[in-house]
Tab-separated table of C-alpha atoms and ligand atoms in Angstrom:
chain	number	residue	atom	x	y	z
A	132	UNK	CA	20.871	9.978	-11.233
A	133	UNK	CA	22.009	7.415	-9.030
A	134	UNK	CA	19.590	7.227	-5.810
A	135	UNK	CA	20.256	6.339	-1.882
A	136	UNK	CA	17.785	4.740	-0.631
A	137	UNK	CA	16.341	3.960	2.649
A	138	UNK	CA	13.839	0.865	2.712
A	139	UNK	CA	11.703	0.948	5.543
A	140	UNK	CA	9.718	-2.797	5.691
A	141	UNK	CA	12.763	-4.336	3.897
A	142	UNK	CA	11.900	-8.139	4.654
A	143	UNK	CA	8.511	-7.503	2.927
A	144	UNK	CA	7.831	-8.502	-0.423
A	145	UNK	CA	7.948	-4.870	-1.342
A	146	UNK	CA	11.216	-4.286	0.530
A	147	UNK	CA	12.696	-7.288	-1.003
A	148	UNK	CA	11.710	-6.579	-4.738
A	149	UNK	CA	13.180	-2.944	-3.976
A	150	UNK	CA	16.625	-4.403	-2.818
A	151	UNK	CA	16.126	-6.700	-6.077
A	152	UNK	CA	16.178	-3.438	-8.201
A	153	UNK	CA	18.903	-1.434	-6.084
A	154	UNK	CA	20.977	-4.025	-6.796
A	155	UNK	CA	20.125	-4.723	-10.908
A	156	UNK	CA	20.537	-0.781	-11.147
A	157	UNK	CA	23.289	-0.299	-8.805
A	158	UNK	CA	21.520	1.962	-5.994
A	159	UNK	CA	23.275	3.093	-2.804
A	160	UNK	CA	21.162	1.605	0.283
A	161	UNK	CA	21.495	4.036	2.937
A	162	UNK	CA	18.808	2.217	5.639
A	163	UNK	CA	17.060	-1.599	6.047
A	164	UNK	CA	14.259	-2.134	8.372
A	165	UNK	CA	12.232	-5.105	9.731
A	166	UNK	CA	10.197	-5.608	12.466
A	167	UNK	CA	11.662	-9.091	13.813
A	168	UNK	CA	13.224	-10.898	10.736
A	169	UNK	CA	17.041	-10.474	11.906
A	170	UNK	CA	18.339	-13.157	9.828
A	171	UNK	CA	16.845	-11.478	7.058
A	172	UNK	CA	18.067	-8.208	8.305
A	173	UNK	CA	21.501	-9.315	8.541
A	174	UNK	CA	22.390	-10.918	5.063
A	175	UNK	CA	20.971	-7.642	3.551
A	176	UNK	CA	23.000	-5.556	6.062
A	177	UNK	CA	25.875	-7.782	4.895
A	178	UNK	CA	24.979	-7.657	1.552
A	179	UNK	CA	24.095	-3.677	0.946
A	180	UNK	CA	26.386	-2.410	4.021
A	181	UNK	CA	24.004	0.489	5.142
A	182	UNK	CA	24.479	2.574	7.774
A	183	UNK	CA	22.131	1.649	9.821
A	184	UNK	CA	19.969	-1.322	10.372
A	185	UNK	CA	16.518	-1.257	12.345
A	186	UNK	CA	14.599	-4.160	13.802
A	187	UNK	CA	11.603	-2.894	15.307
A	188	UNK	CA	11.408	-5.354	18.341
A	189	UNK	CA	13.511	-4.491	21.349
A	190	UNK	CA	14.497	-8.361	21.135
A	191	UNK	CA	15.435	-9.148	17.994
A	192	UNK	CA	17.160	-5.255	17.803
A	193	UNK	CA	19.376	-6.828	20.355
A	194	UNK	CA	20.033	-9.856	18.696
A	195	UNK	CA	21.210	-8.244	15.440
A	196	UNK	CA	23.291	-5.896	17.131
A	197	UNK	CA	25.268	-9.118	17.625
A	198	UNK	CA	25.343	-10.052	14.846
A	199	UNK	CA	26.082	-7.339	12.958
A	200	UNK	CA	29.066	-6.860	15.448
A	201	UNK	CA	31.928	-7.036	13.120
A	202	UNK	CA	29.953	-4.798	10.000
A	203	UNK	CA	30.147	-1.122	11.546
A	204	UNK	CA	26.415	-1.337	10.394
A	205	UNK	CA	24.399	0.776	13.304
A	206	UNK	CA	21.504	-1.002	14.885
A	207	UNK	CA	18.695	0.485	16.433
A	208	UNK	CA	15.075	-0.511	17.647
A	209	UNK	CA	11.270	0.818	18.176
A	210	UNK	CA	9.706	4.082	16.283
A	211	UNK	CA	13.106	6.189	16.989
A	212	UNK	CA	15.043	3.848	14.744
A	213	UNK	CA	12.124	3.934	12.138
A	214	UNK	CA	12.442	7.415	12.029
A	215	UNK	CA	16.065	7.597	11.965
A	216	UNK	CA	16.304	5.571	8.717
A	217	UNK	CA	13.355	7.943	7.277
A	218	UNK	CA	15.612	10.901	7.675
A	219	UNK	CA	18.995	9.503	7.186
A	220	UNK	CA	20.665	12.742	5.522
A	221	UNK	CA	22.702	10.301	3.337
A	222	UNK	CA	19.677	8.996	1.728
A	223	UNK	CA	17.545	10.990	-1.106
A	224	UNK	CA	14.743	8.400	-1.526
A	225	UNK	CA	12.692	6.525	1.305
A	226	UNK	CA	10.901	3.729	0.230
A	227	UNK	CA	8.177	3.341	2.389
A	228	UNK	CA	7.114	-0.484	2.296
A	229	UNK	CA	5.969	-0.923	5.882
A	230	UNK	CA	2.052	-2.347	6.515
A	231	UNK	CA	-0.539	-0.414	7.990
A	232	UNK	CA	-0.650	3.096	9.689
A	233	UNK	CA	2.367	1.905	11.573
A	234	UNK	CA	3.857	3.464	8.031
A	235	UNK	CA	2.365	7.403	8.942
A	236	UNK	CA	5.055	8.393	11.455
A	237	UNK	CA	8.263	7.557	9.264
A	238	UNK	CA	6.624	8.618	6.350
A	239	UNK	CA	5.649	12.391	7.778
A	240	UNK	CA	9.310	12.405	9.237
A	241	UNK	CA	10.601	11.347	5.645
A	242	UNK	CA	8.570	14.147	4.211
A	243	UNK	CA	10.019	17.052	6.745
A	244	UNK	CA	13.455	16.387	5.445
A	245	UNK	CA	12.164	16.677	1.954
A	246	UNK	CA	13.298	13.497	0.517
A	247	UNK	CA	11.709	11.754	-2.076
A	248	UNK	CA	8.448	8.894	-0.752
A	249	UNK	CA	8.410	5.993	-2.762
A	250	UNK	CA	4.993	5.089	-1.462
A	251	UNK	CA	4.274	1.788	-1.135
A	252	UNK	CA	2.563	2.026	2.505
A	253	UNK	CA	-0.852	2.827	1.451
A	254	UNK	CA	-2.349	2.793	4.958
A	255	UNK	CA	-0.698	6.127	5.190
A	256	UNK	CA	-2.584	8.106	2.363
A	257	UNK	CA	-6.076	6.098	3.460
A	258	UNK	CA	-5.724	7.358	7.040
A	259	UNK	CA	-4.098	10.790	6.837
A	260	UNK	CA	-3.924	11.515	2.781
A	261	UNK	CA	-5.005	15.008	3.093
A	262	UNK	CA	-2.459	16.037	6.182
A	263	UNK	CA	0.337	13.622	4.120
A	264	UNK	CA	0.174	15.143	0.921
A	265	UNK	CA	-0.150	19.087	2.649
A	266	UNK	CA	2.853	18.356	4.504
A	267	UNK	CA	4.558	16.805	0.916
A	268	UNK	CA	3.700	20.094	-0.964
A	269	UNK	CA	4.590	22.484	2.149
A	270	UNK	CA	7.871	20.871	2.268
A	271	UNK	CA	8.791	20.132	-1.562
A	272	UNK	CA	8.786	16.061	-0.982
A	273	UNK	CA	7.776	13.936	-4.115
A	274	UNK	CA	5.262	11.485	-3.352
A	275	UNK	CA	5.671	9.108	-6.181
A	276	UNK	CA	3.640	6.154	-5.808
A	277	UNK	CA	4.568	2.250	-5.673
A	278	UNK	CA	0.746	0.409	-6.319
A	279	UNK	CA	1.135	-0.628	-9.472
A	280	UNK	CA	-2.278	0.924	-9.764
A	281	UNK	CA	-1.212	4.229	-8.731
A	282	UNK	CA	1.728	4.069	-10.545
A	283	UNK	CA	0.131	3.127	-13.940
A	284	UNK	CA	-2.137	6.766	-13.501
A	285	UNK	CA	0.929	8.238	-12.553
A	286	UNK	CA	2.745	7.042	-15.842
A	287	UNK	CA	-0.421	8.032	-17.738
A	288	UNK	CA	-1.001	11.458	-16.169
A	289	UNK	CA	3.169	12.434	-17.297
A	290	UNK	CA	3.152	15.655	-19.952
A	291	UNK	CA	-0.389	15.584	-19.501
A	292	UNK	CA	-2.105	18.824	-17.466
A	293	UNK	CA	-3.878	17.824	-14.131
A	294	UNK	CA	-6.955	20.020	-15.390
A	295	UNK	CA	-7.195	17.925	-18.650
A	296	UNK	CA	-8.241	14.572	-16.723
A	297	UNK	CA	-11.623	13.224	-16.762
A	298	UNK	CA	-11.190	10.065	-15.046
A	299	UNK	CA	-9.381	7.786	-13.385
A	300	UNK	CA	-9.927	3.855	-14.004
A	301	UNK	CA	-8.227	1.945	-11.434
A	302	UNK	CA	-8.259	-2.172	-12.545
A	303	UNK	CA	-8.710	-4.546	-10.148
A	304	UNK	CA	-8.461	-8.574	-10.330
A	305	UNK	CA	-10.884	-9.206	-8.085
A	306	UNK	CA	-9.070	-11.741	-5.980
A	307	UNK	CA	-9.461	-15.477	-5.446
A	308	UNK	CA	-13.421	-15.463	-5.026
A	309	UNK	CA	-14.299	-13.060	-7.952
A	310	UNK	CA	-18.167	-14.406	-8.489
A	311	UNK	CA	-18.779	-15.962	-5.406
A	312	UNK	CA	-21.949	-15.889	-3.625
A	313	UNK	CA	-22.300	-14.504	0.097
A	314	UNK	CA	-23.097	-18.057	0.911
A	315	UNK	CA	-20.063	-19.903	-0.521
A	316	UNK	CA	-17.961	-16.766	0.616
A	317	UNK	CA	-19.109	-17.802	4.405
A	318	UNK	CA	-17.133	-21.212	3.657
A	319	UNK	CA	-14.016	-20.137	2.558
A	320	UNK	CA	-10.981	-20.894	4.045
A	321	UNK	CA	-7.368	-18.658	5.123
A	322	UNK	CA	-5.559	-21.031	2.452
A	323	UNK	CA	-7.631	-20.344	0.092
A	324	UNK	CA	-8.090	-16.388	1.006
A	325	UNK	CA	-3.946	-16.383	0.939
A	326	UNK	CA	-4.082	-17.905	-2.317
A	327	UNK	CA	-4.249	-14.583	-5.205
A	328	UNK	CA	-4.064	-16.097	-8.565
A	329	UNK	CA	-2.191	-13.226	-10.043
A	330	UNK	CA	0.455	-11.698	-7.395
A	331	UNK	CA	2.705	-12.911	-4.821
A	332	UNK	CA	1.943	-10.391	-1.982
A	333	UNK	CA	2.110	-10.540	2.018
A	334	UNK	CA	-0.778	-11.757	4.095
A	335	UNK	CA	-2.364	-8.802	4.710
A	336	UNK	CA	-2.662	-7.479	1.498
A	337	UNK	CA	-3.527	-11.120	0.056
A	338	UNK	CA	-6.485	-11.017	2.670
A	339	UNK	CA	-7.375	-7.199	1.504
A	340	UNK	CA	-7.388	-8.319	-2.115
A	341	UNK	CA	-9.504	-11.460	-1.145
A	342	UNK	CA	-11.826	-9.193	0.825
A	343	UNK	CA	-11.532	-6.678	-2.533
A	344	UNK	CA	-10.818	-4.065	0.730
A	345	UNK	CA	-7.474	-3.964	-1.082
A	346	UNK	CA	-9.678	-2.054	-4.108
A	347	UNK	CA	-11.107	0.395	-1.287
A	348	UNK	CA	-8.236	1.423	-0.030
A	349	UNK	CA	-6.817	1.848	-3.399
A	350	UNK	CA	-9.922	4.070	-4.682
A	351	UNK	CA	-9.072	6.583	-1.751
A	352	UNK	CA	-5.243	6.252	-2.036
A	353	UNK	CA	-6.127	7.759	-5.522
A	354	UNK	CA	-8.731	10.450	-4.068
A	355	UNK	CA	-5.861	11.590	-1.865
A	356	UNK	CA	-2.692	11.242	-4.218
A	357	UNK	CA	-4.334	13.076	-7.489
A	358	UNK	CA	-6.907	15.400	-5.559
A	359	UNK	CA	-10.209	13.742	-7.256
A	360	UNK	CA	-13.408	13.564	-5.897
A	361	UNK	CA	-15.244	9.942	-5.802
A	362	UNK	CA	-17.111	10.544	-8.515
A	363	UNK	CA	-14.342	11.024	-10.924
A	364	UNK	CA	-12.970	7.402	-10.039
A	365	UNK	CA	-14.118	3.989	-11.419
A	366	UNK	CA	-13.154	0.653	-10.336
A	367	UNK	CA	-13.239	-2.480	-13.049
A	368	UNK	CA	-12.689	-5.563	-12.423
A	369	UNK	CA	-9.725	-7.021	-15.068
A	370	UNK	CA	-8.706	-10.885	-14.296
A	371	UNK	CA	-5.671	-10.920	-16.298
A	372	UNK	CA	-3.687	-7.937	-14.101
A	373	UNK	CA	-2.415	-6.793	-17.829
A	374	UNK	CA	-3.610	-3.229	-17.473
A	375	UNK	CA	-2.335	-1.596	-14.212
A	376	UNK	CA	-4.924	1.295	-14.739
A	377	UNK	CA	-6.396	3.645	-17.040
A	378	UNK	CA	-6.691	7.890	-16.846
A	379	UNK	CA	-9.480	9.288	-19.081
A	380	UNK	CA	-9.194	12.836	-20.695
A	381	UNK	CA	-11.052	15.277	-21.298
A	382	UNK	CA	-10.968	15.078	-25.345
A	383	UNK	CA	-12.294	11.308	-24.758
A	384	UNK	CA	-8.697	9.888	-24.913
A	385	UNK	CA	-7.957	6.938	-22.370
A	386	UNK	CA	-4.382	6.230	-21.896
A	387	UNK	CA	-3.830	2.291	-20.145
A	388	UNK	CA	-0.193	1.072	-18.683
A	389	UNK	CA	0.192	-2.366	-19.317
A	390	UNK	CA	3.000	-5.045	-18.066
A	391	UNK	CA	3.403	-7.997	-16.719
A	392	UNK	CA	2.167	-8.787	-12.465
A	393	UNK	CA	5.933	-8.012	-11.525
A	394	UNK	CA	5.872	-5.105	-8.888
A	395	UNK	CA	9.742	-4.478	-10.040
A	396	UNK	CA	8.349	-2.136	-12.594
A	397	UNK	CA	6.603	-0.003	-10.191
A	398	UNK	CA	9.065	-0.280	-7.574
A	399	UNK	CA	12.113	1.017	-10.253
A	400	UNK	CA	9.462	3.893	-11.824
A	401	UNK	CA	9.403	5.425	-8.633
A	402	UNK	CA	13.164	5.525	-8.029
A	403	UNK	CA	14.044	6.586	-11.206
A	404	UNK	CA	11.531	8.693	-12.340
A	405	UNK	CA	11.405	11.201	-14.508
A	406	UNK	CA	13.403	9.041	-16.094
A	407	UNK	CA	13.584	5.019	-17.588
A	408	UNK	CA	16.188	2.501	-17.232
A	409	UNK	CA	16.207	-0.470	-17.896
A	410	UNK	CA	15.924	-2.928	-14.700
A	411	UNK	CA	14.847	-6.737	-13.542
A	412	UNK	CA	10.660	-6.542	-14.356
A	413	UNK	CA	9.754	-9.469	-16.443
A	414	UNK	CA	9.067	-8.060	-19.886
A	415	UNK	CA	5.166	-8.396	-21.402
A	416	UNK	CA	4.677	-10.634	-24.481
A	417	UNK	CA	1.280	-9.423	-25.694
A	418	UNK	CA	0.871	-12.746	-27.943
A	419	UNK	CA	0.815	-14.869	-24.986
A	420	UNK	CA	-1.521	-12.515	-22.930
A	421	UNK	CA	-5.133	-13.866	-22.452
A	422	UNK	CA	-7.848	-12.203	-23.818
A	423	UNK	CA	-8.565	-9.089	-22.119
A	424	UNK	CA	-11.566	-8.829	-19.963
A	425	UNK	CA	-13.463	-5.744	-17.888
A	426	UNK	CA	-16.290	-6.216	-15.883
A	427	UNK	CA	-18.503	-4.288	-13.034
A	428	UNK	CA	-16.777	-5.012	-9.748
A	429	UNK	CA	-20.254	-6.406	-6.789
A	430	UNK	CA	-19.908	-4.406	-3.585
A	431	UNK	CA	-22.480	-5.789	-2.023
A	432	UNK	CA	-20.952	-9.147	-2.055
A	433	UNK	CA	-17.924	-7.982	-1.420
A	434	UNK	CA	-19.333	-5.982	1.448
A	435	UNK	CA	-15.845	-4.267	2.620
A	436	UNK	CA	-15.820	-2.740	-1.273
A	437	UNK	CA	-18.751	-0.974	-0.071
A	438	UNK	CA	-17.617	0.523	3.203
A	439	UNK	CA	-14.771	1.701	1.655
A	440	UNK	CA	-16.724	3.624	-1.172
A	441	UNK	CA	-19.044	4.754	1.202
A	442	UNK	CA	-15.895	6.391	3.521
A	443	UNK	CA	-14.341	7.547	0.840
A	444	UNK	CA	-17.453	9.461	0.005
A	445	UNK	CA	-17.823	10.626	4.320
A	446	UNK	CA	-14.083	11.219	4.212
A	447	UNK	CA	-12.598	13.256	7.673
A	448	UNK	CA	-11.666	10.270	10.470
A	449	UNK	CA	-14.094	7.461	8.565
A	450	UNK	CA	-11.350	6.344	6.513
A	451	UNK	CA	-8.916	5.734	9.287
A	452	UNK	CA	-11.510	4.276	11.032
A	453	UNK	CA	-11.880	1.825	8.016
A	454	UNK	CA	-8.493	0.955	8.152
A	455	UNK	CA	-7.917	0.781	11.938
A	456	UNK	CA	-10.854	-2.215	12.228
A	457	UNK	CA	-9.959	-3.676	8.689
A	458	UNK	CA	-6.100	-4.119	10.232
A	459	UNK	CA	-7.313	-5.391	13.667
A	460	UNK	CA	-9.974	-8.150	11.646
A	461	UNK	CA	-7.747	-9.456	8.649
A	462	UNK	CA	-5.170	-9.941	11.953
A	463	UNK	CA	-7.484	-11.983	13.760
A	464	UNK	CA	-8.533	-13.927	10.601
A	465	UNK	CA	-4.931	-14.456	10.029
A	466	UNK	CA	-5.030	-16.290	13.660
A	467	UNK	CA	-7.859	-18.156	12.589
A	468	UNK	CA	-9.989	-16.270	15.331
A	469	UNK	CA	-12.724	-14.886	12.775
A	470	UNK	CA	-14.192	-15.905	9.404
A	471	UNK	CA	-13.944	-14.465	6.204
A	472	UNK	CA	-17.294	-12.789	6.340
A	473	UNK	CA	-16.398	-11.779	10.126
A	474	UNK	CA	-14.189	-9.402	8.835
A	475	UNK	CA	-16.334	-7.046	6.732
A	476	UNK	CA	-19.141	-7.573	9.479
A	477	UNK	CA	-16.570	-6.301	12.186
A	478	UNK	CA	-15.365	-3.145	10.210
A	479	UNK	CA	-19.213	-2.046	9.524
A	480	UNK	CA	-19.318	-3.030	13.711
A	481	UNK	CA	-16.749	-0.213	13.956
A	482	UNK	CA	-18.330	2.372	11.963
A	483	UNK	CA	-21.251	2.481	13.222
A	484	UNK	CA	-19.657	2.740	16.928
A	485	UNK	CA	-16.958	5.425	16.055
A	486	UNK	CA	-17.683	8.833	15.715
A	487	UNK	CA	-16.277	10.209	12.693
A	488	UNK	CA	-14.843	13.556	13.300
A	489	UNK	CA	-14.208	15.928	10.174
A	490	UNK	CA	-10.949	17.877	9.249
A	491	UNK	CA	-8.920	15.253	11.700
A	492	UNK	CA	-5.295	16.433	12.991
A	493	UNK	CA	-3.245	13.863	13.390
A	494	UNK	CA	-3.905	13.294	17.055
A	495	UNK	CA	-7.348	12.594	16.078
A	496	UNK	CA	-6.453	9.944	13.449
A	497	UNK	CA	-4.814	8.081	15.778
A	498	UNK	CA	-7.561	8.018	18.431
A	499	UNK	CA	-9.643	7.091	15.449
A	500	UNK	CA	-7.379	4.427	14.809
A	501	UNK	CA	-7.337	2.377	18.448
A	502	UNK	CA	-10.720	3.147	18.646
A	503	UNK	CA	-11.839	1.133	15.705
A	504	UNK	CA	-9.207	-1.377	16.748
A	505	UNK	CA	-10.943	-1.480	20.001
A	506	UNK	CA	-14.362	-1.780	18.937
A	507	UNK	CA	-13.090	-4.772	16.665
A	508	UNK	CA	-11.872	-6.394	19.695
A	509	UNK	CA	-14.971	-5.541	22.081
A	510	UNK	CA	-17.261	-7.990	19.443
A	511	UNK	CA	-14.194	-11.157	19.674
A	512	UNK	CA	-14.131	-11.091	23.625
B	277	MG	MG1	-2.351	-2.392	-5.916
């Protein structure tokens, strides 16, 4: 089947390694959207000729309109355009790249016209994952999921009944400062933090994975896509980024996915699945892979691990709350405002200010969202 697909967070590294695959496997793109990268915006315009084009910012929406003058290609700006190019009826596939929460309004509005989420926003699932994947079932949208992580169980978990799993293993690499103390992690640097030795990622999620957040977030991304309980999930840490993940059966069986750190493979699974074709991810050669290696991942070094395993375990708002003051702290590390450490200390700030409400509509996810942002904020002024 050949897909349409709408890329929302197209200048990303996600959004470019998905316009890397649509073009190796010949996909229609239906929809590109960035937040202020026009130049970027344009060349794929030009290059894909999609309908419509969004830049998020008022002013650089007005500045590709210009240049996009002699395309046909419609431009538009702000949420409305987002959720125009999540319901575009000419595509079947919406590949949801964008960072942060900022992803939960296109995604829902992706979901009510029943199109198929390639889900690569996981900010969505951590904040709303029980109203998200309600809404997916209610309406017959596929959630198939872009982490490699999440991807790998998915892989695993295919001809396989839901009621036969036992586990799920989700591998991490533990980032740049796997086996650092508290006190050399209170010295480290943004260059260093934005340095991950196995994937080239954006800044927040090279901060997350740094922070080993990135592993918490993951944990209840797979809570909320495969309906398990905490206790059924176990992180390991695995330097070499070989295995993706692991699902454990009930007969003892563990099934891995391996490949090479090359988020093509993921990307092109969830466009063309059920099915395999063969696309741009670098091959694996096992004879030059390292020795393999899994070891206990330290939460209490990696303090934002914890919070996240403890939410997880709270659930209703607490895990939006998580995410709301994680977003708002890696951003003001980012502008060198905070240290490293600053950041777990300001999202355990935030939940112990915010009260966490239980069985959240989405009204209340939101409020728990600025208010952790807030709270955040409150401790920098
Ligand atoms: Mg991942």
């Amino acid at each position: 089947m050949k897909r349409t697909i709408s890329v929302l967070g197209s200048s990303g590294s996600i959004g470019r390694q998905t316009l890397k695959v649509a073009s190796a496997c010949g996909y229609q793109v239906a929809a590109v959207t960035v937040n202020r990268s026009v130049e970027q915006a344009e060349a794929q315009a030009r290059q894909f000729k999609p309908k419509l084009a969004v830049a998020v910012d008022e002013k650089a929406a007005a500045d590709l309109r210009v240049r996009l003058a002699d395309t046909g290609v419609k431009v538009m700006s702000g949420l409305e355009g987002l959720l125009e190019a999540a319901s575009l009826p000419e595509a079947d596939t919406v590949v949801t790249a964008i960072v942060g929460v900022a992803g939960l309004r296109p995604t829902l509005a992706a979901i009510d016209c029943g199109k198929r989420i390639a889900l690569a926003n996981k900010e969505t699932l951590v904040c709303a994952g029980e109203l998200v994947m309600a809404r997916a079932e209610e309406r017959g949208a596929e959630i198939v999921p872009v982490d490699s992580e999440h991807s790998a169980i998915f892989q695993c978990l295919q001809g396989c009944s839901r009621r036969a799993v036992r586990r799920l293993i989700i591998t991490a690499s533990g980032g740049p400062f796997y086996g650092k103390s508290r006190k050399e992690l209170s010295l480290v640097t943004k260059e260093q933090a934005l340095r991950h030795p196995n994937w080239a990622m954006g800044a927040k999620i090279t901060v997350d994975s740094a922070t080993l957040m990135n592993k918490g977030l993951e944990f209840i991304e797979a809570m909320r896509l495969y309906a398990m309980p905490p206790e059924r999930i176990q992180i390991v840490v695995h330097r070499e980024s070989i295995v993706h993940s692991l699902v454990e059966f009930e007969d003892g069986a563990v099934l891995a996915q391996l490949g090479s750190a090359d988020m093509c493979l993921p990307i092109q699974y969830a466009l063309t699945w059920p099915e395999r074709t063969p696309g741009p991810a670098k091959p694996l050669d096992l004879l030059s892979c390292p020795p393999l290696t899994f070891q206990k991942p330290d939460s209490d070094t990696f303090r934002c691990l914890g919070l996240a395993l403890e939410c997880a375990k709270r659930g209703g708002t607490s895990t939006a709350i998580l995410n709301g003051a994680n977003e708002a702290a890696v951003a003001l590390f980012l502008e060198d405002k905070i240290s490293f450490l600053d950041i777990s200390r300001l999202v355990e700030t935030a939940l112990n200010r915010v009260p966490v409400l239980d069985d959240p509509e989405l009204d209340d996810i939101f409020e728990a969202d600025r208010a952790a942002r807030e709270a955040v904020y409150q401790c920098v002024r």
